[in-house]
Amino acid sequence: MSTATAPEHADIVEAARALEARYGTPWSTPLPAWNETLDTLLAHRSVRNYADRPLPAGTLETLIAAAQSASTSSNLQTWSVVAVENPARKARLAELAGGQSHVREAPLFLVWLADLARLEAAGARSSASVEGLHYIETLFVGVIDAALAAQNAVVALESLGMSGVYIGGIRNQPEQVAAELGLPPRVLPVFGLCVGYPDETQPAQVKPRLPQAVVLHREQYDAPSQVAEIAQYDEVMGGFQTTQGLSAAGWTSRSLARWRSRESLHGRDRLRDALNALGFELR
């Protein structure tokens, strides 16, 4: 049931603050409605510092229920997740993901998987053909399903006062991650997710996003109008970076540096080979 209501003055003020923090610029567009769900979504930030505080009993199961409530293509549910709490295993995964200490420090680390093995096994039990599992499209379905499920879990955990951060570095060495987690063939570790209570002594800030004019296209894609908006966003991000003790490089420079060379992919340049090794034929 929707809890959205026409915003009152206090809601408008809080909503405007949330939107201005999200974009780093004043917000003037009228708000048709506002609620706590929007508060939670707009307040999202990546948290890499966690309090030494255990998660309540039932947290994992609640997050998975939220994840399973996400949309899934044709109800195929081509995703799974491995919950890791063992300190030694988290430490090994942290190193495989590029030495990210927050993977070790978070009380719960979730590895989200594109899982085609479950349907393949069902086909074998039924003596049914599963040729379609071997095409790129089906892997796309699994990756998208995993992403949708994980984002539902993130919204759920943030609504409960917890925080998290996605770990794309889990794809740096996917074969080793698969071995660590005992994954069968045709299961791909897509990304990780740290879960825990944030360390309030090291608060994370809301990072401004690209202006809506850059990502929102009406009727047809509009490339020329993005140039000025991105230039403005570079200034906004430069200011944000300064507040975080970073050099004011802006968005364009830092983003291009992320793709400047094969080496900047940190091992993910060989993802096609890794997929083949994990049993994906990619026809």
Tab-separated table of C-alpha atoms in Angstrom:
chain	number	residue	atom	x	y	z
A	1	MET	CA	0.000	0.000	0.000
A	2	SER	CA	1.392	3.392	-0.958
A	3	THR	CA	2.144	5.867	1.819
A	4	ALA	CA	2.823	8.762	-0.558
A	5	THR	CA	0.990	11.931	0.336
A	6	ALA	CA	0.996	15.487	-0.893
A	7	PRO	CA	4.027	16.971	0.851
A	8	GLU	CA	3.483	19.397	3.691
A	9	HIS	CA	5.819	22.330	4.234
A	10	ALA	CA	8.170	20.412	6.548
A	11	ASP	CA	8.286	17.526	4.065
A	12	ILE	CA	9.048	19.915	1.223
A	13	VAL	CA	11.957	21.383	3.144
A	14	GLU	CA	13.409	17.965	3.978
A	15	ALA	CA	12.815	16.684	0.466
A	16	ALA	CA	14.512	19.717	-1.049
A	17	ARG	CA	17.511	19.167	1.224
A	18	ALA	CA	17.723	15.517	0.169
A	19	LEU	CA	17.481	16.366	-3.532
A	20	GLU	CA	20.016	19.180	-3.278
A	21	ALA	CA	22.442	16.828	-1.523
A	22	ARG	CA	21.901	14.213	-4.231
A	23	TYR	CA	22.657	16.638	-7.064
A	24	GLY	CA	24.824	19.217	-5.316
A	25	THR	CA	22.699	22.015	-6.770
A	26	PRO	CA	19.439	23.777	-5.798
A	27	TRP	CA	16.226	21.875	-6.529
A	28	SER	CA	13.194	23.768	-7.847
A	29	THR	CA	10.989	21.131	-9.524
A	30	PRO	CA	7.613	20.679	-7.778
A	31	LEU	CA	7.188	17.516	-5.708
A	32	PRO	CA	3.946	15.614	-6.341
A	33	ALA	CA	4.353	13.459	-3.211
A	34	TRP	CA	6.921	12.377	-0.633
A	35	ASN	CA	7.364	9.557	1.878
A	36	GLU	CA	9.879	7.635	3.984
A	37	THR	CA	10.794	5.342	1.095
A	38	LEU	CA	11.987	8.334	-0.916
A	39	ASP	CA	13.867	9.587	2.140
A	40	THR	CA	15.710	6.264	2.316
A	41	LEU	CA	16.490	6.145	-1.406
A	42	LEU	CA	17.760	9.721	-1.614
A	43	ALA	CA	19.959	9.285	1.477
A	44	HIS	CA	21.901	6.356	-0.009
A	45	ARG	CA	25.662	6.536	0.350
A	46	SER	CA	28.465	3.986	0.069
A	47	VAL	CA	29.717	3.106	3.557
A	48	ARG	CA	33.143	1.530	3.980
A	49	ASN	CA	33.593	1.944	7.748
A	50	TYR	CA	31.546	-0.245	10.074
A	51	ALA	CA	30.826	-0.215	13.769
A	52	ASP	CA	31.877	-3.211	15.854
A	53	ARG	CA	28.243	-4.210	16.290
A	54	PRO	CA	26.609	-7.528	15.405
A	55	LEU	CA	23.573	-7.684	13.178
A	56	PRO	CA	20.296	-8.695	14.848
A	57	ALA	CA	19.097	-12.260	14.457
A	58	GLY	CA	17.016	-12.647	11.320
A	59	THR	CA	18.714	-9.797	9.458
A	60	LEU	CA	20.042	-11.996	6.656
A	61	GLU	CA	16.736	-13.744	6.120
A	62	THR	CA	14.872	-10.417	6.055
A	63	LEU	CA	17.246	-9.011	3.446
A	64	ILE	CA	16.858	-12.095	1.280
A	65	ALA	CA	13.063	-11.875	1.510
A	66	ALA	CA	13.330	-8.291	0.263
A	67	ALA	CA	15.723	-9.404	-2.486
A	68	GLN	CA	13.349	-12.152	-3.610
A	69	SER	CA	10.573	-9.587	-3.850
A	70	ALA	CA	12.389	-7.854	-6.713
A	71	SER	CA	11.308	-8.334	-10.295
A	72	THR	CA	12.820	-11.333	-12.083
A	73	SER	CA	12.646	-12.068	-15.802
A	74	SER	CA	9.832	-14.575	-16.518
A	75	ASN	CA	10.044	-15.668	-12.858
A	76	LEU	CA	13.194	-17.595	-13.786
A	77	GLN	CA	14.989	-16.331	-10.645
A	78	THR	CA	18.420	-16.836	-12.191
A	79	TRP	CA	20.342	-15.531	-9.207
A	80	SER	CA	21.688	-16.792	-5.910
A	81	VAL	CA	23.716	-15.260	-3.108
A	82	VAL	CA	26.387	-16.597	-0.764
A	83	ALA	CA	26.406	-15.079	2.721
A	84	VAL	CA	29.908	-14.962	4.204
A	85	GLU	CA	30.501	-14.281	7.900
A	86	ASN	CA	33.592	-16.397	8.558
A	87	PRO	CA	36.487	-13.961	9.206
A	88	ALA	CA	39.087	-16.053	7.381
A	89	ARG	CA	36.931	-16.411	4.281
A	90	LYS	CA	36.097	-12.686	4.304
A	91	ALA	CA	39.818	-11.942	4.503
A	92	ARG	CA	40.540	-14.137	1.489
A	93	LEU	CA	37.719	-12.563	-0.500
A	94	ALA	CA	38.963	-9.104	0.486
A	95	GLU	CA	42.329	-9.887	-1.080
A	96	LEU	CA	40.760	-11.372	-4.204
A	97	ALA	CA	38.734	-8.163	-4.547
A	98	GLY	CA	41.856	-6.006	-4.517
A	99	GLY	CA	42.697	-5.792	-0.828
A	100	GLN	CA	39.543	-3.965	0.253
A	101	SER	CA	39.656	-3.901	4.050
A	102	HIS	CA	35.944	-3.179	4.469
A	103	VAL	CA	35.165	-6.669	3.128
A	104	ARG	CA	37.004	-8.043	6.175
A	105	GLU	CA	35.511	-5.536	8.606
A	106	ALA	CA	31.825	-5.741	7.686
A	107	PRO	CA	29.994	-8.343	9.811
A	108	LEU	CA	28.253	-9.724	6.717
A	109	PHE	CA	29.514	-10.002	3.155
A	110	LEU	CA	27.111	-11.075	0.419
A	111	VAL	CA	28.347	-12.363	-2.942
A	112	TRP	CA	25.604	-12.051	-5.560
A	113	LEU	CA	25.590	-14.615	-8.346
A	114	ALA	CA	24.179	-15.015	-11.826
A	115	ASP	CA	23.065	-18.625	-11.449
A	116	LEU	CA	22.274	-20.714	-14.518
A	117	ALA	CA	23.265	-23.978	-12.830
A	118	ARG	CA	19.920	-24.359	-11.096
A	119	LEU	CA	17.973	-24.409	-14.375
A	120	GLU	CA	20.554	-26.651	-16.017
A	121	ALA	CA	20.153	-29.160	-13.185
A	122	ALA	CA	16.367	-28.967	-13.501
A	123	GLY	CA	16.710	-29.719	-17.206
A	124	ALA	CA	18.913	-32.719	-16.479
A	125	ARG	CA	16.417	-34.094	-13.974
A	126	SER	CA	13.634	-33.719	-16.534
A	127	SER	CA	15.710	-34.854	-19.533
A	128	ALA	CA	14.821	-31.507	-21.125
A	129	SER	CA	16.914	-29.469	-23.548
A	130	VAL	CA	18.461	-26.310	-22.035
A	131	GLU	CA	20.292	-25.065	-25.126
A	132	GLY	CA	19.098	-21.513	-24.467
A	133	LEU	CA	21.168	-21.361	-21.279
A	134	HIS	CA	24.340	-21.197	-23.355
A	135	TYR	CA	23.620	-17.848	-25.012
A	136	ILE	CA	24.768	-14.404	-23.925
A	137	GLU	CA	21.166	-13.293	-23.483
A	138	THR	CA	20.619	-15.797	-20.674
A	139	LEU	CA	23.733	-14.627	-18.832
A	140	PHE	CA	22.393	-11.074	-19.162
A	141	VAL	CA	19.167	-12.236	-17.536
A	142	GLY	CA	21.112	-13.702	-14.620
A	143	VAL	CA	23.234	-10.585	-14.127
A	144	ILE	CA	20.180	-8.298	-14.269
A	145	ASP	CA	18.230	-10.531	-11.886
A	146	ALA	CA	21.137	-10.458	-9.412
A	147	ALA	CA	21.418	-6.666	-9.621
A	148	LEU	CA	17.697	-6.110	-9.079
A	149	ALA	CA	17.651	-8.485	-6.103
A	150	ALA	CA	20.716	-6.898	-4.521
A	151	GLN	CA	19.343	-3.379	-4.850
A	152	ASN	CA	16.145	-4.441	-3.106
A	153	ALA	CA	18.315	-5.796	-0.291
A	154	VAL	CA	20.225	-2.514	-0.072
A	155	VAL	CA	17.018	-0.487	0.223
A	156	ALA	CA	15.834	-2.893	2.918
A	157	LEU	CA	19.036	-2.763	4.962
A	158	GLU	CA	19.210	1.029	4.757
A	159	SER	CA	15.600	1.269	5.925
A	160	LEU	CA	16.704	-0.716	9.004
A	161	GLY	CA	19.512	1.701	9.853
A	162	MET	CA	22.293	-0.397	8.308
A	163	SER	CA	24.605	0.526	5.461
A	164	GLY	CA	26.513	-1.173	2.711
A	165	VAL	CA	28.793	-0.825	-0.275
A	166	TYR	CA	28.913	-2.816	-3.489
A	167	ILE	CA	32.206	-4.551	-4.323
A	168	GLY	CA	32.770	-4.823	-8.071
A	169	GLY	CA	36.293	-6.063	-7.327
A	170	ILE	CA	34.773	-9.488	-6.770
A	171	ARG	CA	35.134	-9.823	-10.574
A	172	ASN	CA	38.899	-9.208	-10.469
A	173	GLN	CA	39.568	-12.922	-10.055
A	174	PRO	CA	36.224	-14.665	-10.586
A	175	GLU	CA	37.620	-18.181	-10.935
A	176	GLN	CA	39.347	-17.915	-7.541
A	177	VAL	CA	36.193	-16.461	-5.972
A	178	ALA	CA	34.177	-19.325	-7.459
A	179	ALA	CA	36.630	-21.833	-5.969
A	180	GLU	CA	36.503	-20.115	-2.557
A	181	LEU	CA	32.713	-20.268	-2.537
A	182	GLY	CA	32.397	-23.736	-4.049
A	183	LEU	CA	30.399	-22.542	-7.043
A	184	PRO	CA	29.334	-25.083	-9.653
A	185	PRO	CA	29.842	-24.449	-13.381
A	186	ARG	CA	27.646	-21.762	-14.974
A	187	VAL	CA	27.473	-19.638	-11.832
A	188	LEU	CA	29.154	-16.218	-12.017
A	189	PRO	CA	30.076	-14.054	-9.002
A	190	VAL	CA	28.761	-10.685	-10.199
A	191	PHE	CA	29.582	-8.402	-7.247
A	192	GLY	CA	29.823	-8.366	-3.492
A	193	LEU	CA	27.987	-6.322	-0.889
A	194	CYS	CA	29.265	-5.363	2.556
A	195	VAL	CA	26.554	-5.084	5.203
A	196	GLY	CA	26.807	-3.583	8.673
A	197	TYR	CA	26.040	-0.660	10.931
A	198	PRO	CA	27.958	2.464	9.914
A	199	ASP	CA	30.782	3.750	12.084
A	200	GLU	CA	29.350	7.098	13.144
A	201	THR	CA	32.833	8.421	13.918
A	202	GLN	CA	33.654	8.197	10.197
A	203	PRO	CA	30.419	9.270	8.497
A	204	ALA	CA	30.023	8.824	4.747
A	205	GLN	CA	28.523	11.632	2.702
A	206	VAL	CA	25.919	11.608	-0.060
A	207	LYS	CA	27.826	11.848	-3.346
A	208	PRO	CA	26.288	14.126	-5.981
A	209	ARG	CA	25.055	12.426	-9.136
A	210	LEU	CA	24.986	13.604	-12.739
A	211	PRO	CA	22.248	16.159	-13.454
A	212	GLN	CA	18.973	14.667	-14.608
A	213	ALA	CA	19.402	16.510	-17.916
A	214	VAL	CA	22.345	14.190	-18.656
A	215	VAL	CA	20.644	10.864	-17.925
A	216	LEU	CA	16.974	11.683	-18.636
A	217	HIS	CA	16.137	11.817	-22.349
A	218	ARG	CA	12.624	12.616	-23.538
A	219	GLU	CA	11.420	10.764	-26.626
A	220	GLN	CA	14.912	10.489	-28.182
A	221	TYR	CA	18.503	10.444	-26.965
A	222	ASP	CA	19.999	13.939	-26.810
A	223	ALA	CA	23.811	13.933	-26.832
A	224	PRO	CA	24.657	17.608	-27.590
A	225	SER	CA	22.845	19.032	-24.556
A	226	GLN	CA	24.930	16.920	-22.183
A	227	VAL	CA	28.171	18.834	-22.723
A	228	ALA	CA	27.345	21.924	-20.668
A	229	GLU	CA	25.599	19.903	-17.958
A	230	ILE	CA	28.606	17.612	-17.547
A	231	ALA	CA	30.926	20.610	-17.330
A	232	GLN	CA	28.775	21.974	-14.499
A	233	TYR	CA	28.783	18.581	-12.810
A	234	ASP	CA	32.586	18.487	-12.974
A	235	GLU	CA	32.572	21.660	-10.850
A	236	VAL	CA	30.066	20.177	-8.403
A	237	MET	CA	32.105	16.998	-8.047
A	238	GLY	CA	35.313	18.970	-7.702
A	239	GLY	CA	33.792	20.773	-4.734
A	240	PHE	CA	32.598	17.515	-3.205
A	241	GLN	CA	36.006	15.906	-3.679
A	242	THR	CA	37.631	18.825	-1.889
A	243	THR	CA	35.360	18.307	1.125
A	244	GLN	CA	36.486	14.665	1.197
A	245	GLY	CA	40.169	15.576	1.232
A	246	LEU	CA	40.645	14.557	-2.409
A	247	SER	CA	42.014	16.484	-5.356
A	248	ALA	CA	39.321	18.375	-7.233
A	249	ALA	CA	39.526	16.264	-10.382
A	250	GLY	CA	35.828	16.368	-11.171
A	251	TRP	CA	33.844	13.525	-12.698
A	252	THR	CA	35.128	13.417	-16.276
A	253	SER	CA	38.797	13.098	-15.397
A	254	ARG	CA	38.302	10.440	-12.738
A	255	SER	CA	35.881	8.460	-14.887
A	256	LEU	CA	38.166	8.431	-17.913
A	257	ALA	CA	41.080	7.378	-15.710
A	258	ARG	CA	39.011	4.343	-14.715
A	259	TRP	CA	39.088	3.176	-18.344
A	260	ARG	CA	42.426	4.561	-19.499
A	261	SER	CA	44.067	1.200	-20.095
A	262	ARG	CA	43.695	-2.531	-19.869
A	263	GLU	CA	45.597	-2.477	-16.574
A	264	SER	CA	43.054	-0.100	-15.041
A	265	LEU	CA	40.491	-2.916	-15.203
A	266	HIS	CA	42.409	-4.765	-12.452
A	267	GLY	CA	42.103	-8.184	-14.041
A	268	ARG	CA	38.613	-7.763	-15.413
A	269	ASP	CA	40.033	-7.371	-18.924
A	270	ARG	CA	40.087	-11.179	-19.082
A	271	LEU	CA	36.454	-11.623	-18.068
A	272	ARG	CA	35.587	-13.437	-21.302
A	273	ASP	CA	38.250	-16.054	-20.539
A	274	ALA	CA	36.980	-16.310	-16.970
A	275	LEU	CA	33.423	-16.843	-18.181
A	276	ASN	CA	34.576	-19.643	-20.429
A	277	ALA	CA	36.465	-21.215	-17.521
A	278	LEU	CA	33.319	-21.019	-15.394
A	279	GLY	CA	31.301	-22.916	-17.993
A	280	PHE	CA	29.616	-20.115	-19.932
A	281	GLU	CA	29.744	-20.764	-23.678
A	282	LEU	CA	28.444	-17.310	-24.708
A	283	ARG	CA	27.035	-18.273	-28.068
